[in-house]
PDB file of C-alpha atoms in Angstrom:
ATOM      1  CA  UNK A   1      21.994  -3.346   6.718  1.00 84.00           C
ATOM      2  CA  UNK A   2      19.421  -6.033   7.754  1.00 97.00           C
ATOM      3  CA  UNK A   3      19.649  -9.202   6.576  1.00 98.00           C
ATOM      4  CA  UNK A   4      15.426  -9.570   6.185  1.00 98.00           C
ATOM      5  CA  UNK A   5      12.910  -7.627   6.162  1.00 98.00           C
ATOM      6  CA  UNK A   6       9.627  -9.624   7.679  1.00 98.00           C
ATOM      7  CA  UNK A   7       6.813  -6.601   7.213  1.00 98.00           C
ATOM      8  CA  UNK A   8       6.316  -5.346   3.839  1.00 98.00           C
ATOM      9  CA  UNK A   9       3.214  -4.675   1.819  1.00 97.00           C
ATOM     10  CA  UNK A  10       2.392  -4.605  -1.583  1.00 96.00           C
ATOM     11  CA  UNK A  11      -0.252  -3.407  -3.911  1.00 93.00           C
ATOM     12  CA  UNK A  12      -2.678  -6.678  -2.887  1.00 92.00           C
ATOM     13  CA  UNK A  13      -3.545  -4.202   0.083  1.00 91.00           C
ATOM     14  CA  UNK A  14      -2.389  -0.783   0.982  1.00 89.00           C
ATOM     15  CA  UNK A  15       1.569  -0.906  -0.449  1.00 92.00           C
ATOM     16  CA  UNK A  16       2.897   0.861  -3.814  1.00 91.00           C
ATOM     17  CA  UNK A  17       5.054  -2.511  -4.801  1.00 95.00           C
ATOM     18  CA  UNK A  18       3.574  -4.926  -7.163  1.00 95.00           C
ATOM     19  CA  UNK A  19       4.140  -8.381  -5.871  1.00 95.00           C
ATOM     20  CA  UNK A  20       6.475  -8.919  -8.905  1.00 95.00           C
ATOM     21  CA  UNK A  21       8.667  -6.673  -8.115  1.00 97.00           C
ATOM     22  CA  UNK A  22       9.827  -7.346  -4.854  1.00 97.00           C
ATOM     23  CA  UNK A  23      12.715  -9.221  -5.460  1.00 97.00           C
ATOM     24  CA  UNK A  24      13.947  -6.137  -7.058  1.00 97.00           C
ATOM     25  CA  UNK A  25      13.355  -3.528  -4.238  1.00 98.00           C
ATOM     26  CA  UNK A  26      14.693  -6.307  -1.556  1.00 98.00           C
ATOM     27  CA  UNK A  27      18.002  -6.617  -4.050  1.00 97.00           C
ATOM     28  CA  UNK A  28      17.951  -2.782  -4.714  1.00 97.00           C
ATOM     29  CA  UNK A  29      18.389  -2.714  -0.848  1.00 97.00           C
ATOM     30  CA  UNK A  30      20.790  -6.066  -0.272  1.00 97.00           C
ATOM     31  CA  UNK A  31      17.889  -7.948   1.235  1.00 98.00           C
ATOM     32  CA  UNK A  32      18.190 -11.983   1.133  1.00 98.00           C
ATOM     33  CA  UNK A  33      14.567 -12.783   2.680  1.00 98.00           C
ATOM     34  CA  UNK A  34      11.395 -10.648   2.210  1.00 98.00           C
ATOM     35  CA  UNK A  35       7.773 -11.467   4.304  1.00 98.00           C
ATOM     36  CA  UNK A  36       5.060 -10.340   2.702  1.00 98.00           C
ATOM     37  CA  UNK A  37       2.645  -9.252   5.098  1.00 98.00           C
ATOM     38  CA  UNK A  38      -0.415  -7.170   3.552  1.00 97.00           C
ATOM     39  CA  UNK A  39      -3.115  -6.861   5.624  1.00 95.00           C
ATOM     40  CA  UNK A  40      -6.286  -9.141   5.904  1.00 93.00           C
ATOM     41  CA  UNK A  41      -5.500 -10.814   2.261  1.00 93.00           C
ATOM     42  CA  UNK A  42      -2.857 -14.059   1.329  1.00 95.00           C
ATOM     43  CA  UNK A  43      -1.249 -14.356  -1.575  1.00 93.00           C
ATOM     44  CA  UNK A  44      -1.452 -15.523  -4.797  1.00 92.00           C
ATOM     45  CA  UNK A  45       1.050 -18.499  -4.304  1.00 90.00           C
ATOM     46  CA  UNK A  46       0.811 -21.320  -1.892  1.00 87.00           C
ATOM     47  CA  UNK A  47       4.225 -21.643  -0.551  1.00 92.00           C
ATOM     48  CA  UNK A  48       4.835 -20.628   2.974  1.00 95.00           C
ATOM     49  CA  UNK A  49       8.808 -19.918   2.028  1.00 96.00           C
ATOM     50  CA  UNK A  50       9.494 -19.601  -2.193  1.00 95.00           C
ATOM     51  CA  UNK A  51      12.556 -18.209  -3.678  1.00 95.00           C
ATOM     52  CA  UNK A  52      12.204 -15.653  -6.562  1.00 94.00           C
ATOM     53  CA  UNK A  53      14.320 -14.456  -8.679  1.00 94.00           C
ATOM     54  CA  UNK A  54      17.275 -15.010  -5.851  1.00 94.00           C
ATOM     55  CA  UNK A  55      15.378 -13.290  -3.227  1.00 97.00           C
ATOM     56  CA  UNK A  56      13.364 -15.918  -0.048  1.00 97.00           C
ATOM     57  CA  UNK A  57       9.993 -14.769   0.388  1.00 97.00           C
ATOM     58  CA  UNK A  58       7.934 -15.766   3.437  1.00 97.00           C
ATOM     59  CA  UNK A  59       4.139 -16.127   2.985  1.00 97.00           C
ATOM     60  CA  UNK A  60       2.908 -13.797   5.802  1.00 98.00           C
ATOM     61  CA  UNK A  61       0.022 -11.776   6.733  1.00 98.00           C
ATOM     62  CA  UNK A  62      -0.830  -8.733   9.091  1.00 98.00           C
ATOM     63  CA  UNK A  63      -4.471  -8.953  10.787  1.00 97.00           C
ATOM     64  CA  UNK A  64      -5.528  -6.355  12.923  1.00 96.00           C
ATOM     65  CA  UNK A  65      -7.336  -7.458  15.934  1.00 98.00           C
ATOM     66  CA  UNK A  66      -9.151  -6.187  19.045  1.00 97.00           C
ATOM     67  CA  UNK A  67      -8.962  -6.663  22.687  1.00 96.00           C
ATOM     68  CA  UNK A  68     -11.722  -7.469  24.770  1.00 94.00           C
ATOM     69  CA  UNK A  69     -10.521  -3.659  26.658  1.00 94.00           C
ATOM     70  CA  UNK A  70     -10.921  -2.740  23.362  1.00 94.00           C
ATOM     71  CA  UNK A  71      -7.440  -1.449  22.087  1.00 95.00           C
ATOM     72  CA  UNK A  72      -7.305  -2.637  18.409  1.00 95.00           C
ATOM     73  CA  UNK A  73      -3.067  -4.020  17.708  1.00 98.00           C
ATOM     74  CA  UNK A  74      -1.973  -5.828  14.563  1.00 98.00           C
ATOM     75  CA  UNK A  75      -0.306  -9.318  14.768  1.00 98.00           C
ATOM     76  CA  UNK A  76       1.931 -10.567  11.813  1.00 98.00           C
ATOM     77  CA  UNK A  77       1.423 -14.150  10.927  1.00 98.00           C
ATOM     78  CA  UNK A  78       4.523 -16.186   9.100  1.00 98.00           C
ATOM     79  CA  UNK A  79       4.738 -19.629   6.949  1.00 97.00           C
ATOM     80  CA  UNK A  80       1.109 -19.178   6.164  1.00 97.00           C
ATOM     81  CA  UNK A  81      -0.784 -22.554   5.279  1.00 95.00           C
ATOM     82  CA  UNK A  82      -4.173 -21.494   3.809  1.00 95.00           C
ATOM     83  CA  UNK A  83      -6.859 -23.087   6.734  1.00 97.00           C
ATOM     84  CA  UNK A  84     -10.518 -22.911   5.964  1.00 97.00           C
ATOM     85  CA  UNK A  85     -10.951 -20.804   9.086  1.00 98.00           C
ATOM     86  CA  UNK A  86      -8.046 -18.389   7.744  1.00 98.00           C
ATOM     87  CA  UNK A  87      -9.445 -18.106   3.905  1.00 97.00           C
ATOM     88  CA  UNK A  88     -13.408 -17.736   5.390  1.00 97.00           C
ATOM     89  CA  UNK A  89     -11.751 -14.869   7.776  1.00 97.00           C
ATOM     90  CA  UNK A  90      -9.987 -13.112   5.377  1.00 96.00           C
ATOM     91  CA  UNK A  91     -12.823 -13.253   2.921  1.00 95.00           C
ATOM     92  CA  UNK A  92     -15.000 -11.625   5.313  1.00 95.00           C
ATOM     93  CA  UNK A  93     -12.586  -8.941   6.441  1.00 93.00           C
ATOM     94  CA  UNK A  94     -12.472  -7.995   2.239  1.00 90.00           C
ATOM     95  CA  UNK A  95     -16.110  -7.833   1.935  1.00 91.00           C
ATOM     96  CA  UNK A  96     -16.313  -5.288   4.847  1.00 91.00           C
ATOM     97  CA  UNK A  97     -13.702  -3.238   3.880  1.00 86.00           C
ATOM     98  CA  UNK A  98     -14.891  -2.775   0.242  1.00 89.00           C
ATOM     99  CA  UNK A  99     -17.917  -1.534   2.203  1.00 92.00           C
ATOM    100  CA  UNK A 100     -15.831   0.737   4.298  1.00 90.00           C
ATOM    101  CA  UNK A 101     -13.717   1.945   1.392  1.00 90.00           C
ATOM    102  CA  UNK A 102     -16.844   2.716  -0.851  1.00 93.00           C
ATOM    103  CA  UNK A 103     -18.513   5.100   2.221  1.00 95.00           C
ATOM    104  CA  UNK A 104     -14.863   6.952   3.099  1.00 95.00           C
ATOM    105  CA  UNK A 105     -14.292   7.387  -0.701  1.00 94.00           C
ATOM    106  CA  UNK A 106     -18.344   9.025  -0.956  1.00 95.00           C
ATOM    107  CA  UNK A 107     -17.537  10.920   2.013  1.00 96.00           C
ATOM    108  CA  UNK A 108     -14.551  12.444   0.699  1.00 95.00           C
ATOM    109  CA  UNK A 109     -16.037  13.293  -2.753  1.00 95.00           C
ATOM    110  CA  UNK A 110     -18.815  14.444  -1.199  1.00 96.00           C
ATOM    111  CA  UNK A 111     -16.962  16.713   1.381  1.00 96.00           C
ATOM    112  CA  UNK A 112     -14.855  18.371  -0.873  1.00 96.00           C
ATOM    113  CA  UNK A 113     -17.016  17.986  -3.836  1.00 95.00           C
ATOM    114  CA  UNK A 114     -14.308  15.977  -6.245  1.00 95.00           C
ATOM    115  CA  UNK A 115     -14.145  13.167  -8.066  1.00 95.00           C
ATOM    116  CA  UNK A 116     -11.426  10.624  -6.482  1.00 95.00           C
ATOM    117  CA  UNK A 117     -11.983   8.130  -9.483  1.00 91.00           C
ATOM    118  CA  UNK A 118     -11.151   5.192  -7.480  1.00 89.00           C
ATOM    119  CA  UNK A 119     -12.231   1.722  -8.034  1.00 84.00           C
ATOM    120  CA  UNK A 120     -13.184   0.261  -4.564  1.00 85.00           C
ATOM    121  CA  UNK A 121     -11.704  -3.625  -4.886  1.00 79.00           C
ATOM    122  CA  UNK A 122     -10.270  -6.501  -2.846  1.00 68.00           C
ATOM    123  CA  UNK A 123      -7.208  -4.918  -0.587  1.00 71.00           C
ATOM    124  CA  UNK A 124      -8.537  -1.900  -0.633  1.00 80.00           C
ATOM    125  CA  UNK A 125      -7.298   0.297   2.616  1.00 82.00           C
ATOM    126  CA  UNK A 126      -7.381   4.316   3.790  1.00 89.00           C
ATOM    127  CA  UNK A 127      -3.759   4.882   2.023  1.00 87.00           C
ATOM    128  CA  UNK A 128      -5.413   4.062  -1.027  1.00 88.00           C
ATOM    129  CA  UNK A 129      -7.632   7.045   0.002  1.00 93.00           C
ATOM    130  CA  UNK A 130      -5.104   9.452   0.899  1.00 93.00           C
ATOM    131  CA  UNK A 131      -2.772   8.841  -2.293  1.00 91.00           C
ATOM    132  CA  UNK A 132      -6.030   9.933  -4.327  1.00 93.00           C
ATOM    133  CA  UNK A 133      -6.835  12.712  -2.615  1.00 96.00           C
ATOM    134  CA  UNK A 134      -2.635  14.336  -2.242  1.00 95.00           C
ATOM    135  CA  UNK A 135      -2.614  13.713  -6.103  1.00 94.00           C
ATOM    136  CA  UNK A 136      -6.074  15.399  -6.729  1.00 96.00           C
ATOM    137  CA  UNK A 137      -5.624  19.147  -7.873  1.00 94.00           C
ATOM    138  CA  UNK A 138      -8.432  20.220  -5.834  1.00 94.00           C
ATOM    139  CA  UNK A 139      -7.996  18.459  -2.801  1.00 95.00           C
ATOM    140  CA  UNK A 140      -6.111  21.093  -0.687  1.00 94.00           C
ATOM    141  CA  UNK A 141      -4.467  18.090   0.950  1.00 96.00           C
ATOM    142  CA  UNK A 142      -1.344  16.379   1.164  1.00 96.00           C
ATOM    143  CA  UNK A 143      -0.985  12.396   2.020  1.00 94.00           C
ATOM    144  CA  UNK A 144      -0.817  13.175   5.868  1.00 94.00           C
ATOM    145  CA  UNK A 145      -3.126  15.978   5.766  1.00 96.00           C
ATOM    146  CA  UNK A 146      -5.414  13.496   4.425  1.00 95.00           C
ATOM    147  CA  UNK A 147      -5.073  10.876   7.297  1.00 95.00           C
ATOM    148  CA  UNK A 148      -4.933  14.338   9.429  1.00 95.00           C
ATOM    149  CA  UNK A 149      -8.078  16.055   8.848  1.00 96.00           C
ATOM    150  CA  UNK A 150     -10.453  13.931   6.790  1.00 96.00           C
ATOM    151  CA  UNK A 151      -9.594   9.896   7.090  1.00 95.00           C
ATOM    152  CA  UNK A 152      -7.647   9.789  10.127  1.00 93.00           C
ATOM    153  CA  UNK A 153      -9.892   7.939  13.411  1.00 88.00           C
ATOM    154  CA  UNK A 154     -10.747  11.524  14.908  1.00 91.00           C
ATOM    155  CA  UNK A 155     -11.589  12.494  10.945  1.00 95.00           C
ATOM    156  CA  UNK A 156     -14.582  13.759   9.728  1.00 96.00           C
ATOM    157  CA  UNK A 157     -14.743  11.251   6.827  1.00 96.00           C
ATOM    158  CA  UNK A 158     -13.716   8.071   9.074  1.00 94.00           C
ATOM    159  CA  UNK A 159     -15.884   4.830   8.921  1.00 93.00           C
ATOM    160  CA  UNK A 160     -14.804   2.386  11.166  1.00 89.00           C
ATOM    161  CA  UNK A 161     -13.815  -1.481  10.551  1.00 87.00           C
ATOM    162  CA  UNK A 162     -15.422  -4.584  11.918  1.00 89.00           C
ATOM    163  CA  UNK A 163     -12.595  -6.154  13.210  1.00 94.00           C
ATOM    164  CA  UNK A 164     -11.515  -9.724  14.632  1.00 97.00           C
ATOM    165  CA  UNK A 165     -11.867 -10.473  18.186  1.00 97.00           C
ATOM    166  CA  UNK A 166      -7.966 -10.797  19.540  1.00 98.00           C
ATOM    167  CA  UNK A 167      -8.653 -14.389  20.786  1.00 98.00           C
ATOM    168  CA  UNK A 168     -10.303 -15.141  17.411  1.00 98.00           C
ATOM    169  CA  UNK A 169      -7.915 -13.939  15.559  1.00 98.00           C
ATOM    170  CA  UNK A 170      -4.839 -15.557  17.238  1.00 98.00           C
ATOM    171  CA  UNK A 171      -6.727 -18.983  17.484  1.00 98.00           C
ATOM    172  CA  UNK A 172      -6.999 -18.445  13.483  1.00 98.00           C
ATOM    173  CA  UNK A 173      -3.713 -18.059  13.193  1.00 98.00           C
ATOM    174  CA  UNK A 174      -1.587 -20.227  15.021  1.00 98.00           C
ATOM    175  CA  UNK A 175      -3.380 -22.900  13.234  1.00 98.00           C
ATOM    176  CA  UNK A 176      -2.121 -21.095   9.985  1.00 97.00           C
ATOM    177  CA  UNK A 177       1.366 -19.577  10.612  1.00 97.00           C
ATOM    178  CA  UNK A 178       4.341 -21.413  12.370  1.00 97.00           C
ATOM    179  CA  UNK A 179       5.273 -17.736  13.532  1.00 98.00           C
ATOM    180  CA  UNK A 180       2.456 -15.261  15.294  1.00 98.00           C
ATOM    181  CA  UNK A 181       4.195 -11.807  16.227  1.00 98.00           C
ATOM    182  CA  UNK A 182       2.428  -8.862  17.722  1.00 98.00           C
ATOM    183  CA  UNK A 183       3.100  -6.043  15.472  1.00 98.00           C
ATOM    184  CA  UNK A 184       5.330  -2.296  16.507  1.00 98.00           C
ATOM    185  CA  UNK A 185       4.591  -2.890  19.961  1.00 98.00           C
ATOM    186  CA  UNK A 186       5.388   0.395  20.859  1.00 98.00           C
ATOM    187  CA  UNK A 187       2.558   2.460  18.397  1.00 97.00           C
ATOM    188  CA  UNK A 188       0.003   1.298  20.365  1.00 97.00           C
ATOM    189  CA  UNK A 189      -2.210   4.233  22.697  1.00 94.00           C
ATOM    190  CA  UNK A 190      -1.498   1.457  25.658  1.00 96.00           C
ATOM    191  CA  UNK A 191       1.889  -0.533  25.269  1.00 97.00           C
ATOM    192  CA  UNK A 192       2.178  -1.968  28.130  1.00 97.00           C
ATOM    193  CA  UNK A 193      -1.060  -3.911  27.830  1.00 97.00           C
ATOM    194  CA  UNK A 194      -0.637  -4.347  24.048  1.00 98.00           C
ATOM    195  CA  UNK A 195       3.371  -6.179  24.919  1.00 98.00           C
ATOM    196  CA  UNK A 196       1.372  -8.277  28.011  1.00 98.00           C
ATOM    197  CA  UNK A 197      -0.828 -10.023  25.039  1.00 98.00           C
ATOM    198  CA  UNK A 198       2.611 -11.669  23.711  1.00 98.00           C
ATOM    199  CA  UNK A 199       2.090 -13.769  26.648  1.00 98.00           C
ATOM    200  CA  UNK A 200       0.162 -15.918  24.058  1.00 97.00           C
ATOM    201  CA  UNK A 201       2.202 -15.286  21.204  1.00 98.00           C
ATOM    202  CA  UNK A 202       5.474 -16.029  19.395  1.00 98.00           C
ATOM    203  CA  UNK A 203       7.383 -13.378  19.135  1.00 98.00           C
ATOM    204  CA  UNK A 204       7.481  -9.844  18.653  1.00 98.00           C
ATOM    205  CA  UNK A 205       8.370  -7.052  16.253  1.00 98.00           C
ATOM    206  CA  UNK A 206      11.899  -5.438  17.484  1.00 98.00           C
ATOM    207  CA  UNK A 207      12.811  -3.669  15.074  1.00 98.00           C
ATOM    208  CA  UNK A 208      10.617  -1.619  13.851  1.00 98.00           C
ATOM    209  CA  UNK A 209      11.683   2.575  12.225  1.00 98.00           C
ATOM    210  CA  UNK A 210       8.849   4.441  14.599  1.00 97.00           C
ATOM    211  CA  UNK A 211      10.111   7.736  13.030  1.00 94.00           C
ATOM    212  CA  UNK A 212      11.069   8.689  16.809  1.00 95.00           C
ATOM    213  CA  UNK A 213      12.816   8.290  19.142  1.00 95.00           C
ATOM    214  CA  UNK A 214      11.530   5.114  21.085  1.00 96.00           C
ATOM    215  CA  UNK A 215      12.975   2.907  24.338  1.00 97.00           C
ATOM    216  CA  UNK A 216      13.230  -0.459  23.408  1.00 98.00           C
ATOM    217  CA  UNK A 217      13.675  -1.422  27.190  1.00 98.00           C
ATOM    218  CA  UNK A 218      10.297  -2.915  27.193  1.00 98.00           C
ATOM    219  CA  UNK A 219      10.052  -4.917  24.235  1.00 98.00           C
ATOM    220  CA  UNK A 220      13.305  -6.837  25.535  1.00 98.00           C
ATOM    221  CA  UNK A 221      12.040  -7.215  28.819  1.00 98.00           C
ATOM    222  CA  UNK A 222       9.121  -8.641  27.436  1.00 98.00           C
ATOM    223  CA  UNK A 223      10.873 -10.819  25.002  1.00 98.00           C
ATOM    224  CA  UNK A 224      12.796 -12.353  28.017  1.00 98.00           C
ATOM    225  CA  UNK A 225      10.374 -12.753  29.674  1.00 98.00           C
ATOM    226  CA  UNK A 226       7.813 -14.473  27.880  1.00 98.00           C
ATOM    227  CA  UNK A 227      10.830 -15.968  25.990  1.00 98.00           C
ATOM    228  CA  UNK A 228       9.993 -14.748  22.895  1.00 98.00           C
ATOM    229  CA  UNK A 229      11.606 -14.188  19.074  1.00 98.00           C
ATOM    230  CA  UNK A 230      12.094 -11.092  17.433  1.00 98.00           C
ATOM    231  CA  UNK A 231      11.191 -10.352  14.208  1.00 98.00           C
ATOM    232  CA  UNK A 232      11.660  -6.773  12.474  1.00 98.00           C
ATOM    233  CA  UNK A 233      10.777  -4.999   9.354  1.00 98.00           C
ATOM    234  CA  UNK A 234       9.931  -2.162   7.653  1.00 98.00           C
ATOM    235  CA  UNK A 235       6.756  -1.945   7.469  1.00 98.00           C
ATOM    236  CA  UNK A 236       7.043  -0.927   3.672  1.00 97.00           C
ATOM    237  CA  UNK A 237       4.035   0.849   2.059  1.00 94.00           C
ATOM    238  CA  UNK A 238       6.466   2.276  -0.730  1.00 93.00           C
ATOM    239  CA  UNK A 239       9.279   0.758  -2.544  1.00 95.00           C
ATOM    240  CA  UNK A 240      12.366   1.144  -0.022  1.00 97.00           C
ATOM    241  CA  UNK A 241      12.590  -1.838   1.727  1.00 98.00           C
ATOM    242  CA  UNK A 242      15.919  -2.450   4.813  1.00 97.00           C
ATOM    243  CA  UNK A 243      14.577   0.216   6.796  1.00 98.00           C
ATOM    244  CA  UNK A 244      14.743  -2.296   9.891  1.00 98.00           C
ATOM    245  CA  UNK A 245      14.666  -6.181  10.111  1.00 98.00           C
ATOM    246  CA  UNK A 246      17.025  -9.154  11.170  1.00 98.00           C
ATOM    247  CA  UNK A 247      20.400 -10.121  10.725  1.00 98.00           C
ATOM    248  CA  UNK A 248      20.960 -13.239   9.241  1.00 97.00           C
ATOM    249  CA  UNK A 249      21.327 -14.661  12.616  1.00 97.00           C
ATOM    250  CA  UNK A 250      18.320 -13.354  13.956  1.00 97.00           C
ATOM    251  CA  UNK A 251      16.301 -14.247  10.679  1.00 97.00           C
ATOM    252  CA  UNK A 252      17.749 -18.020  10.947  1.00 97.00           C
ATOM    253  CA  UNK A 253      16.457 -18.259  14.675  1.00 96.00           C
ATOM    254  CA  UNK A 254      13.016 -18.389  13.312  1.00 97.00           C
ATOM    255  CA  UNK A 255      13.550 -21.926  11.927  1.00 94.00           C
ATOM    256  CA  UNK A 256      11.506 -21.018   8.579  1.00 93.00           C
ATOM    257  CA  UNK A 257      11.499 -24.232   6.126  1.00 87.00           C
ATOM    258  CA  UNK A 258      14.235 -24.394   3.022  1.00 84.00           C
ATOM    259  CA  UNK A 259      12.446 -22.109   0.784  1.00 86.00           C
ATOM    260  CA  UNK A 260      10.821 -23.880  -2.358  1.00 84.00           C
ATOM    261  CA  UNK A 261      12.568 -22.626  -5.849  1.00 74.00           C
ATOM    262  CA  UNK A 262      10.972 -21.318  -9.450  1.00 57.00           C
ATOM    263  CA  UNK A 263       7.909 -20.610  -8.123  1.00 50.00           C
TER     264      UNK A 263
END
């Protein structure tokens, strides 16, 4: 059982836990350190390490970022310090992906000719999407079906995202994080060039539940290589967190500050 779990989202973007109730899922799961990582947004505290309710949790975020070849990866950011570059980003990426969300959601409705009743907002994401169309009556989808045939890239109903530049978005946030980590190295269409990026980077994610079976080989070449750290996680969009992440060994490596308390 891992130690911490450094890639979990919650409800402030595209995750089904409340930030609140965290600390419960990570000690439902005998998890000492959580990172919460939701995508494109920080959180509503301004501790880069706090300790709640007996559980650490590091202030992270995931950004999603494209290459100049033009494969789009995700890089996690940890011990976020809120920069004006980071908070004028982030604000930016919300305002287009209200946009987005609002013209996926009308092309949904309008597709299948239902109702969704969703209210587009800050953090909004596709999953948001799907969940509202698997619970609709009428749908004739399911939450992958969803992603399958109507939201998914290839979909009919896809919009696409404006999305940071990769040197843009790493120069953001190594100001910001004391950590930047290329994200489940191995998802990408093009590994190879997506683990050659770490080159300028911290770390990467190592352990990571791909849902098949995967060789690691490469991601611990590359970590050696580049000496690099790991980090891990589950990437969590429901409540089960411990899926994958460090040992307490692993997690201490990262050097993260004492966290603060009663926060």
């Amino acid at each position: 059982m891992p130690y911490a779990d450094l890639h979990v989202h919650t409800t402030r973007s595209d995750g089904s836990l409340e930030l609140a109730d965290v600390p419960a899922a990570a000690r439902r799961a005998d998890i000492s350190v959580v990172a919460i990582t939701d995508h494109d947004r920080l959180q509503p505290f301004d501790e880069t390490v706090v300790e709640r309710d007996g559980v650490t949790l590091v202030q992270g975020i995931e950004l999603r970022v494209e290459t100049e070849e033009g494969q789009r990866v995700d890089l996690l950011g940890y011990g976020v310090e809120r920069t004006d570059a980071l908070v004028a980003e982030t604000e930016r990426i919300q305002r287009d992906r209200r946009e987005r969300g609002r013209k996926i959601v009308e092309s949904v409705e309008e597709r299948l000719r239902i109702d969704l009743g969703l209210d587009v907002d800050t953090g909004f994401g596709r999953p948001h999407v799907a969940r509202a169309i698997a619970s609709h009556p009428d749908s004739g989808y399911d939450y992958r079906g969803a992603f399958d045939h109507l939201i998914g890239n290839d979909g009919p109903c896809y919009v696409p995202r404006d999305v940071t530049s990769f040197s843009e978005g790493r120069e953001i946030l190594v100001e910001a994080c004391s950590i930047v980590s290329l994200a489940h190295p191995l998802r990408y269409p093009d590994p190879e060039s997506a683990l050659a990026l770490t080159a300028d980077l911290d770390a990467v994610e190592l352990a990571y539940p791909y849902g098949r079976e995967v060789d690691l080989e490469p991601v611990e070449r590359t970590i050696e290589r580049y000496d690099l750290l790991a980090t891990g996680g589950t990437d969590a969009h429901e409540t089960e967190l411990g899926v994958a992440g460090l040992s307490q060994a692993e997690y201490e490596a990262l050097e993260f500050p004492v966290p603060v308390e009663g926060v």
